[in-house]
Coordinates of C-alpha atoms in Angstrom, one line a residue:
M69 CA 41.4 -27.4 121.8
K70 CA 41.2 -23.7 121.4
K71 CA 39.8 -22.2 118.2
L72 CA 42.6 -21.6 115.8
T73 CA 43.1 -19.0 113.1
L74 CA 43.4 -20.3 109.5
Q75 CA 47.1 -19.9 109.6
E76 CA 47.4 -21.6 112.9
K77 CA 45.2 -24.4 111.7
Q78 CA 47.3 -25.0 108.6
K79 CA 50.5 -24.9 110.7
T80 CA 49.1 -27.4 113.2
A81 CA 47.8 -29.7 110.5
D82 CA 51.2 -29.7 108.8
A83 CA 52.9 -30.6 112.0
L84 CA 50.4 -33.4 112.7
L85 CA 50.8 -34.8 109.2
H86 CA 54.6 -34.8 109.7
R87 CA 54.2 -36.6 113.0
I88 CA 51.9 -39.2 111.3
S89 CA 54.5 -39.8 108.7
E90 CA 57.1 -40.3 111.4
L91 CA 55.0 -42.8 113.2
H92 CA 54.0 -44.8 110.1
T93 CA 56.3 -47.5 108.8
P94 CA 56.4 -47.4 105.0
G95 CA 54.7 -50.4 103.5
E96 CA 52.7 -51.0 106.7
R97 CA 48.9 -51.2 106.2
V98 CA 47.0 -49.6 109.1
R99 CA 43.2 -49.4 109.0
L100 CA 41.5 -47.0 111.4
M101 CA 37.7 -47.0 111.8
E102 CA 35.8 -43.9 112.5
V103 CA 32.6 -44.7 114.4
C104 CA 30.7 -41.5 113.8
G105 CA 28.8 -40.2 110.7
T106 CA 29.9 -36.6 111.4
H107 CA 33.5 -37.8 111.4
T108 CA 32.9 -39.5 108.0
V109 CA 31.6 -36.3 106.5
S110 CA 34.4 -34.2 108.0
I111 CA 37.1 -36.6 106.7
F112 CA 35.7 -36.2 103.2
R113 CA 35.1 -32.5 103.4
E114 CA 38.6 -31.8 104.5
G115 CA 40.3 -34.3 102.2
L116 CA 42.0 -36.2 105.0
R117 CA 42.2 -39.4 103.1
Q118 CA 44.3 -37.8 100.4
L119 CA 46.7 -36.2 103.0
L120 CA 47.6 -39.3 104.9
P121 CA 50.4 -41.7 104.0
S122 CA 49.1 -44.3 101.5
G123 CA 49.4 -47.1 104.0
I124 CA 46.9 -45.5 106.4
E125 CA 43.3 -46.2 105.5
L126 CA 40.3 -44.6 107.1
V127 CA 37.2 -46.8 107.0
S128 CA 33.7 -46.0 108.1
G129 CA 31.9 -48.1 110.8
P130 CA 28.4 -48.3 112.1
G131 CA 28.3 -44.6 113.2
C132 CA 25.0 -43.5 111.6
P133 CA 21.9 -44.2 113.7
V134 CA 19.6 -44.0 110.8
C135 CA 21.8 -46.4 108.8
V136 CA 21.8 -49.1 111.5
T137 CA 18.1 -49.0 112.1
D138 CA 17.0 -52.4 110.9
Q139 CA 14.5 -53.5 108.4
V140 CA 12.0 -55.0 110.9
Y141 CA 11.8 -51.7 112.8
M142 CA 11.0 -49.8 109.6
D143 CA 8.3 -52.3 108.7
K144 CA 6.8 -51.9 112.2
A145 CA 6.7 -48.2 111.8
L146 CA 5.0 -48.5 108.4
E147 CA 2.5 -50.9 109.9
Y148 CA 1.6 -48.3 112.5
A149 CA 1.4 -45.6 109.8
K150 CA -1.4 -47.6 108.2
R151 CA -3.7 -47.0 111.2
D152 CA -6.2 -44.2 111.1
D153 CA -5.8 -43.6 114.8
V154 CA -2.0 -43.1 114.7
I155 CA 0.2 -40.1 113.8
I156 CA 3.8 -41.1 113.3
A157 CA 6.2 -38.5 114.8
T158 CA 9.7 -38.7 113.4
F159 CA 12.9 -36.9 112.5
G160 CA 13.0 -36.0 108.8
D161 CA 15.9 -38.3 107.9
M162 CA 13.8 -41.4 108.6
L163 CA 11.3 -40.5 105.9
K164 CA 13.2 -42.1 103.0
V165 CA 14.7 -45.1 104.9
P166 CA 13.4 -48.1 102.9
G167 CA 11.3 -50.7 104.6
S168 CA 10.8 -54.0 102.9
Y169 CA 8.0 -52.8 100.7
S170 CA 7.7 -49.1 101.1
S171 CA 9.0 -46.0 103.0
L172 CA 7.4 -43.5 105.3
S173 CA 7.7 -40.9 102.5
E174 CA 5.7 -43.1 100.2
A175 CA 3.2 -43.9 102.9
Q176 CA 2.8 -40.2 103.5
T177 CA 1.9 -39.6 99.8
Q178 CA -0.7 -42.3 100.2
G179 CA -2.4 -40.5 103.1
A180 CA -0.6 -41.8 106.2
H181 CA -0.4 -39.3 109.1
I182 CA 3.3 -38.6 109.4
H183 CA 4.6 -35.5 111.2
V184 CA 8.3 -34.4 111.0
I185 CA 9.6 -33.1 114.3
Y186 CA 12.8 -31.3 115.2
T187 CA 12.9 -32.0 118.9
P188 CA 11.3 -35.0 120.7
L189 CA 9.4 -32.6 123.1
E190 CA 7.2 -31.6 120.1
V191 CA 5.2 -34.8 120.7
L192 CA 3.6 -33.1 123.7
E193 CA 2.2 -30.3 121.6
L194 CA 1.1 -32.9 119.0
S195 CA -0.8 -34.8 121.6
K196 CA -2.8 -31.7 122.6
K197 CA -3.6 -30.9 119.0
H198 CA -4.8 -34.5 118.3
P199 CA -6.3 -35.9 121.5
D200 CA -8.2 -38.5 119.4
K201 CA -5.0 -40.0 117.9
Y202 CA -2.1 -41.9 119.3
I203 CA 1.2 -40.1 118.6
V204 CA 3.8 -42.8 118.0
F205 CA 7.3 -41.4 118.1
L206 CA 10.1 -43.3 116.3
A207 CA 12.7 -43.4 119.1
I208 CA 15.9 -44.3 117.4
G209 CA 19.5 -43.1 117.9
F210 CA 22.7 -43.5 119.8
E211 CA 23.5 -42.4 123.3
T212 CA 23.4 -38.7 122.4
T213 CA 19.9 -38.9 121.2
I214 CA 18.8 -41.4 123.8
A215 CA 19.4 -38.9 126.6
V216 CA 17.2 -36.3 125.0
I217 CA 14.5 -38.9 124.2
G218 CA 14.7 -40.3 127.7
A219 CA 14.0 -36.8 129.1
T220 CA 10.9 -36.7 126.8
V221 CA 9.7 -40.1 128.0
K222 CA 9.9 -38.8 131.6
A223 CA 8.1 -35.6 130.7
V224 CA 5.3 -37.5 129.0
A225 CA 4.9 -39.8 132.0
Q226 CA 5.0 -36.9 134.5
A227 CA 2.4 -34.9 132.5
G228 CA 0.1 -37.9 132.5
V229 CA -0.3 -37.8 128.7
K230 CA -2.1 -40.9 127.6
N231 CA -1.8 -40.7 123.8
V232 CA 2.0 -40.5 123.3
L233 CA 3.8 -43.8 122.7
F234 CA 7.4 -44.7 121.8
L235 CA 8.5 -47.2 119.2
V236 CA 12.0 -47.8 120.6
S237 CA 15.1 -49.0 118.9
H238 CA 18.0 -47.2 120.6
K239 CA 21.6 -48.4 119.8
L240 CA 24.6 -48.4 122.1
V241 CA 28.0 -47.8 120.5
P242 CA 30.5 -49.7 122.7
P243 CA 28.8 -53.2 122.3
A244 CA 28.9 -52.7 118.5
L245 CA 32.7 -52.2 118.6
R246 CA 33.1 -55.3 120.7
A247 CA 31.0 -57.2 118.2
L248 CA 33.1 -56.1 115.3
L249 CA 36.3 -57.2 117.1
D250 CA 34.7 -60.5 118.2
R251 CA 33.6 -61.4 114.7
Q252 CA 37.1 -60.8 113.4
V253 CA 35.8 -59.7 110.0
G254 CA 38.1 -57.2 108.3
Q255 CA 41.2 -55.6 109.7
I256 CA 40.7 -52.9 112.4
D257 CA 43.9 -51.5 113.9
G258 CA 42.3 -48.7 115.9
F259 CA 39.1 -46.7 116.5
I260 CA 38.5 -43.0 116.1
L261 CA 35.8 -42.8 118.8
P262 CA 32.7 -40.5 118.4
G263 CA 32.7 -37.1 120.0
H264 CA 28.9 -36.6 120.6
V265 CA 28.3 -40.0 122.0
S266 CA 31.3 -39.7 124.3
V267 CA 30.0 -36.4 125.7
I268 CA 27.3 -38.5 127.3
I269 CA 29.1 -41.7 128.2
G270 CA 32.7 -40.5 128.8
E271 CA 35.8 -42.7 128.4
K272 CA 35.1 -45.6 130.7
P273 CA 32.7 -47.6 128.5
Y274 CA 35.5 -48.0 125.9
Q275 CA 38.0 -49.3 128.4
F276 CA 37.6 -52.9 127.2
L277 CA 39.3 -51.9 124.0
P278 CA 42.8 -51.5 125.5
D279 CA 42.2 -53.9 128.4
E280 CA 40.7 -56.9 126.5
Y281 CA 41.6 -56.4 122.9
K282 CA 44.9 -54.5 123.1
I283 CA 43.7 -52.0 120.5
P284 CA 44.2 -48.3 120.5
S285 CA 41.4 -45.8 120.3
C286 CA 40.9 -42.1 120.7
I287 CA 37.9 -39.8 121.2
A288 CA 38.0 -37.0 118.5
G289 CA 36.5 -33.7 117.8
F290 CA 35.1 -32.9 114.4
D291 CA 37.3 -30.6 112.4
G292 CA 40.3 -31.9 110.4
V293 CA 42.9 -30.8 113.0
E294 CA 41.0 -32.6 115.8
I295 CA 40.7 -35.8 113.7
L296 CA 44.4 -35.7 112.8
S297 CA 45.2 -35.2 116.5
A298 CA 43.3 -38.4 117.3
I299 CA 45.1 -40.3 114.5
V300 CA 48.5 -39.2 116.0
N301 CA 47.3 -40.4 119.4
I302 CA 46.3 -43.8 118.0
L303 CA 49.6 -44.2 116.1
E304 CA 51.6 -43.2 119.2
Q305 CA 49.8 -45.9 121.2
R306 CA 50.6 -48.5 118.5
K307 CA 54.3 -47.4 118.4
S308 CA 54.7 -47.5 122.2
G309 CA 52.6 -50.7 122.8
H310 CA 50.8 -48.9 125.6
F311 CA 47.1 -48.9 124.8
E312 CA 44.5 -46.7 126.3
V313 CA 41.3 -44.8 125.6
G314 CA 42.8 -41.6 124.2
N315 CA 40.9 -38.3 124.3
T316 CA 41.9 -35.3 122.2
Y317 CA 38.5 -33.7 122.7
H318 CA 39.0 -32.8 126.4
S319 CA 37.4 -29.4 126.0
V320 CA 34.0 -31.1 125.5
V321 CA 34.3 -34.7 126.6
M322 CA 34.9 -35.3 130.3
K323 CA 36.3 -38.6 131.6
A324 CA 33.0 -39.5 133.3
G325 CA 30.8 -38.1 130.6
N326 CA 27.5 -36.5 131.6
P327 CA 26.4 -38.3 134.8
V328 CA 23.0 -36.7 134.8
A329 CA 22.3 -37.9 131.3
V330 CA 23.6 -41.4 132.2
R331 CA 21.4 -41.6 135.3
M332 CA 18.4 -40.5 133.2
M333 CA 19.1 -43.4 130.7
N334 CA 19.5 -45.9 133.5
E335 CA 16.3 -44.8 135.2
I336 CA 14.1 -45.2 132.1
Y337 CA 15.7 -48.0 130.0
D338 CA 16.9 -51.6 130.4
V339 CA 19.7 -53.0 128.2
C340 CA 18.6 -55.6 125.6
D341 CA 19.9 -57.4 122.6
D342 CA 19.1 -55.5 119.4
A343 CA 19.2 -55.9 115.6
W344 CA 21.5 -53.7 113.5
R345 CA 20.8 -53.4 109.8
G346 CA 22.9 -55.7 107.7
I347 CA 24.8 -56.9 110.8
G348 CA 22.2 -58.8 112.8
I349 CA 21.6 -59.2 116.5
I350 CA 24.3 -57.7 118.8
P351 CA 24.1 -58.7 122.4
N352 CA 23.4 -55.9 124.9
S353 CA 23.5 -53.3 122.2
G354 CA 20.1 -51.8 122.6
L355 CA 17.7 -50.2 125.1
Q356 CA 14.1 -50.8 125.8
L357 CA 11.7 -49.0 128.1
N358 CA 11.8 -50.6 131.6
D359 CA 8.8 -51.9 133.5
D360 CA 8.1 -48.5 135.1
Y361 CA 7.7 -46.9 131.6
A362 CA 6.3 -49.9 129.7
F363 CA 2.9 -48.1 129.5
L364 CA 4.5 -45.8 127.0
D365 CA 5.8 -48.7 124.8
A366 CA 3.9 -48.6 121.5
E367 CA 4.4 -52.4 120.9
K368 CA 2.8 -53.2 124.3
V369 CA 0.0 -50.7 124.1
L370 CA -0.8 -51.2 120.4
P371 CA 0.4 -54.7 119.5
I372 CA 0.9 -55.2 115.8
Q373 CA 1.8 -58.1 113.6
L374 CA 3.6 -57.7 110.3
E375 CA 1.6 -59.0 107.4
K376 CA 4.6 -59.9 105.3
P377 CA 8.2 -61.1 106.2
S378 CA 10.8 -58.4 106.4
L379 CA 13.3 -58.5 103.5
D380 CA 16.6 -56.8 103.1
P381 CA 16.9 -54.8 99.9
K382 CA 18.1 -57.0 97.1
G383 CA 21.8 -56.4 96.2
C384 CA 22.3 -53.8 99.0
Q385 CA 25.6 -54.1 100.8
C386 CA 24.9 -51.8 103.7
G387 CA 25.9 -54.4 106.2
S388 CA 29.3 -54.8 104.7
V389 CA 29.8 -51.1 104.5
L390 CA 28.8 -50.6 108.1
Q391 CA 31.3 -53.2 109.2
G392 CA 34.1 -51.6 107.2
L393 CA 34.4 -54.7 105.0
I394 CA 33.9 -52.8 101.7
K395 CA 34.0 -49.2 100.5
P396 CA 30.6 -47.8 99.5
N397 CA 31.6 -47.6 95.8
E398 CA 32.3 -51.4 95.9
C399 CA 28.6 -52.1 96.3
P400 CA 27.2 -52.9 92.8
L401 CA 24.2 -50.7 93.4
F402 CA 26.2 -47.6 94.4
G403 CA 25.7 -44.6 92.1
K404 CA 23.5 -46.7 89.8
A405 CA 20.3 -48.1 91.2
C406 CA 21.1 -46.5 94.6
T407 CA 21.5 -42.7 94.8
P408 CA 20.4 -40.1 97.3
D409 CA 17.3 -39.4 95.2
H410 CA 16.4 -43.0 95.0
A411 CA 18.1 -44.8 97.9
V412 CA 18.0 -48.6 98.0
G413 CA 19.9 -48.8 101.3
A414 CA 19.8 -46.7 104.5
C415 CA 23.5 -45.7 104.2
M416 CA 22.5 -43.6 101.2
V417 CA 19.7 -41.8 103.0
S418 CA 21.1 -40.0 106.0
V419 CA 23.5 -37.0 105.5
E420 CA 25.7 -39.0 108.0
G421 CA 25.6 -42.2 106.0
S422 CA 28.9 -43.3 104.6
C423 CA 27.3 -44.1 101.1
A424 CA 25.8 -40.6 101.0
A425 CA 29.1 -39.0 101.9
W426 CA 31.0 -41.1 99.3
Y427 CA 28.4 -40.1 96.7
K428 CA 28.4 -36.4 97.5
Y429 CA 32.1 -35.8 98.0
G430 CA 33.3 -38.4 95.6
F431 CA 31.9 -36.4 92.7
S432 CA 32.6 -32.9 94.1
S433 CA 36.2 -33.6 94.9
G434 CA 37.2 -34.5 91.4
G435 CA 36.9 -38.2 91.8
L436 CA 39.5 -38.7 94.6
A437 CA 37.0 -40.4 96.9
W438 CA 36.5 -43.1 94.4
E439 CA 40.1 -44.3 94.3
D440 CA 41.0 -47.6 95.9

């Protein structure tokens, strides 16, 4: 979609909202799930919930990679952080994610060697500066990040670097959507599919949605007009009864995605079952380093054993929020015991977390975001 002037954008948005009203049957309840943290933030920032007909509800799904990183993984990261011979390399939004008994931020104040990086390739420079330490990179993220981290894994291997290791917990989006539908928990009438992830994987991995589940979906861009366009596409599919993987983000997302990035992922990783915070094990939803790159797997090179059992935060409803079963403000801890300054659950930590978005924009938009 071409870049619109403000007037053009307003005119287009009005036309899309009119079309949405035409497609929606008064009294019908339609729940559409966005599966991207950036979409969640954009929906709040542009006030889309308040513009849609009252029967159309937008709910947030498991679209934040920090939020879905499970408790056991964080406890393993904290166990590595206790070692004098380890430097934890991580993106900054992982610092405050709570483990069972602590967080990386708390560990850092107690002397743990934790280094915030902005691109995965920084681990190569860290390895040169600290040849006497293991650099353990916390390799989390969806397909978008996986491609970049995979390139880093390959670069480390080709450079023959011996002191960089990866603690891997990558997550794949399509299997999570399948799991939500298979569990039949909560009403989901369509998916607003993630733009960034789809740049990598394209349209085909979502084809099971129309083929097997007869449910509409559409890949969307990130501003209000692009999200409204995707909603129109989904509602038109529902109205016609012809379901497909829609794509209103053609300027960026190609049908086949990015074949080079996909080949990179297939070369380095094997698909595995993986645990999602508050949801549990989802089959074939994760990636692990394959046998050719296992020598860079932190858990194989530096085996650890957790001293205490991993425990979910008491009272935290992140799992229900991530499955679209409740709104963040329906969690009893929301805005009370759990705030961005003192997060109990991971959904309040990341800027892409649905709880963080509800907290920030619920207050700043005059309370509209808190309405049921």
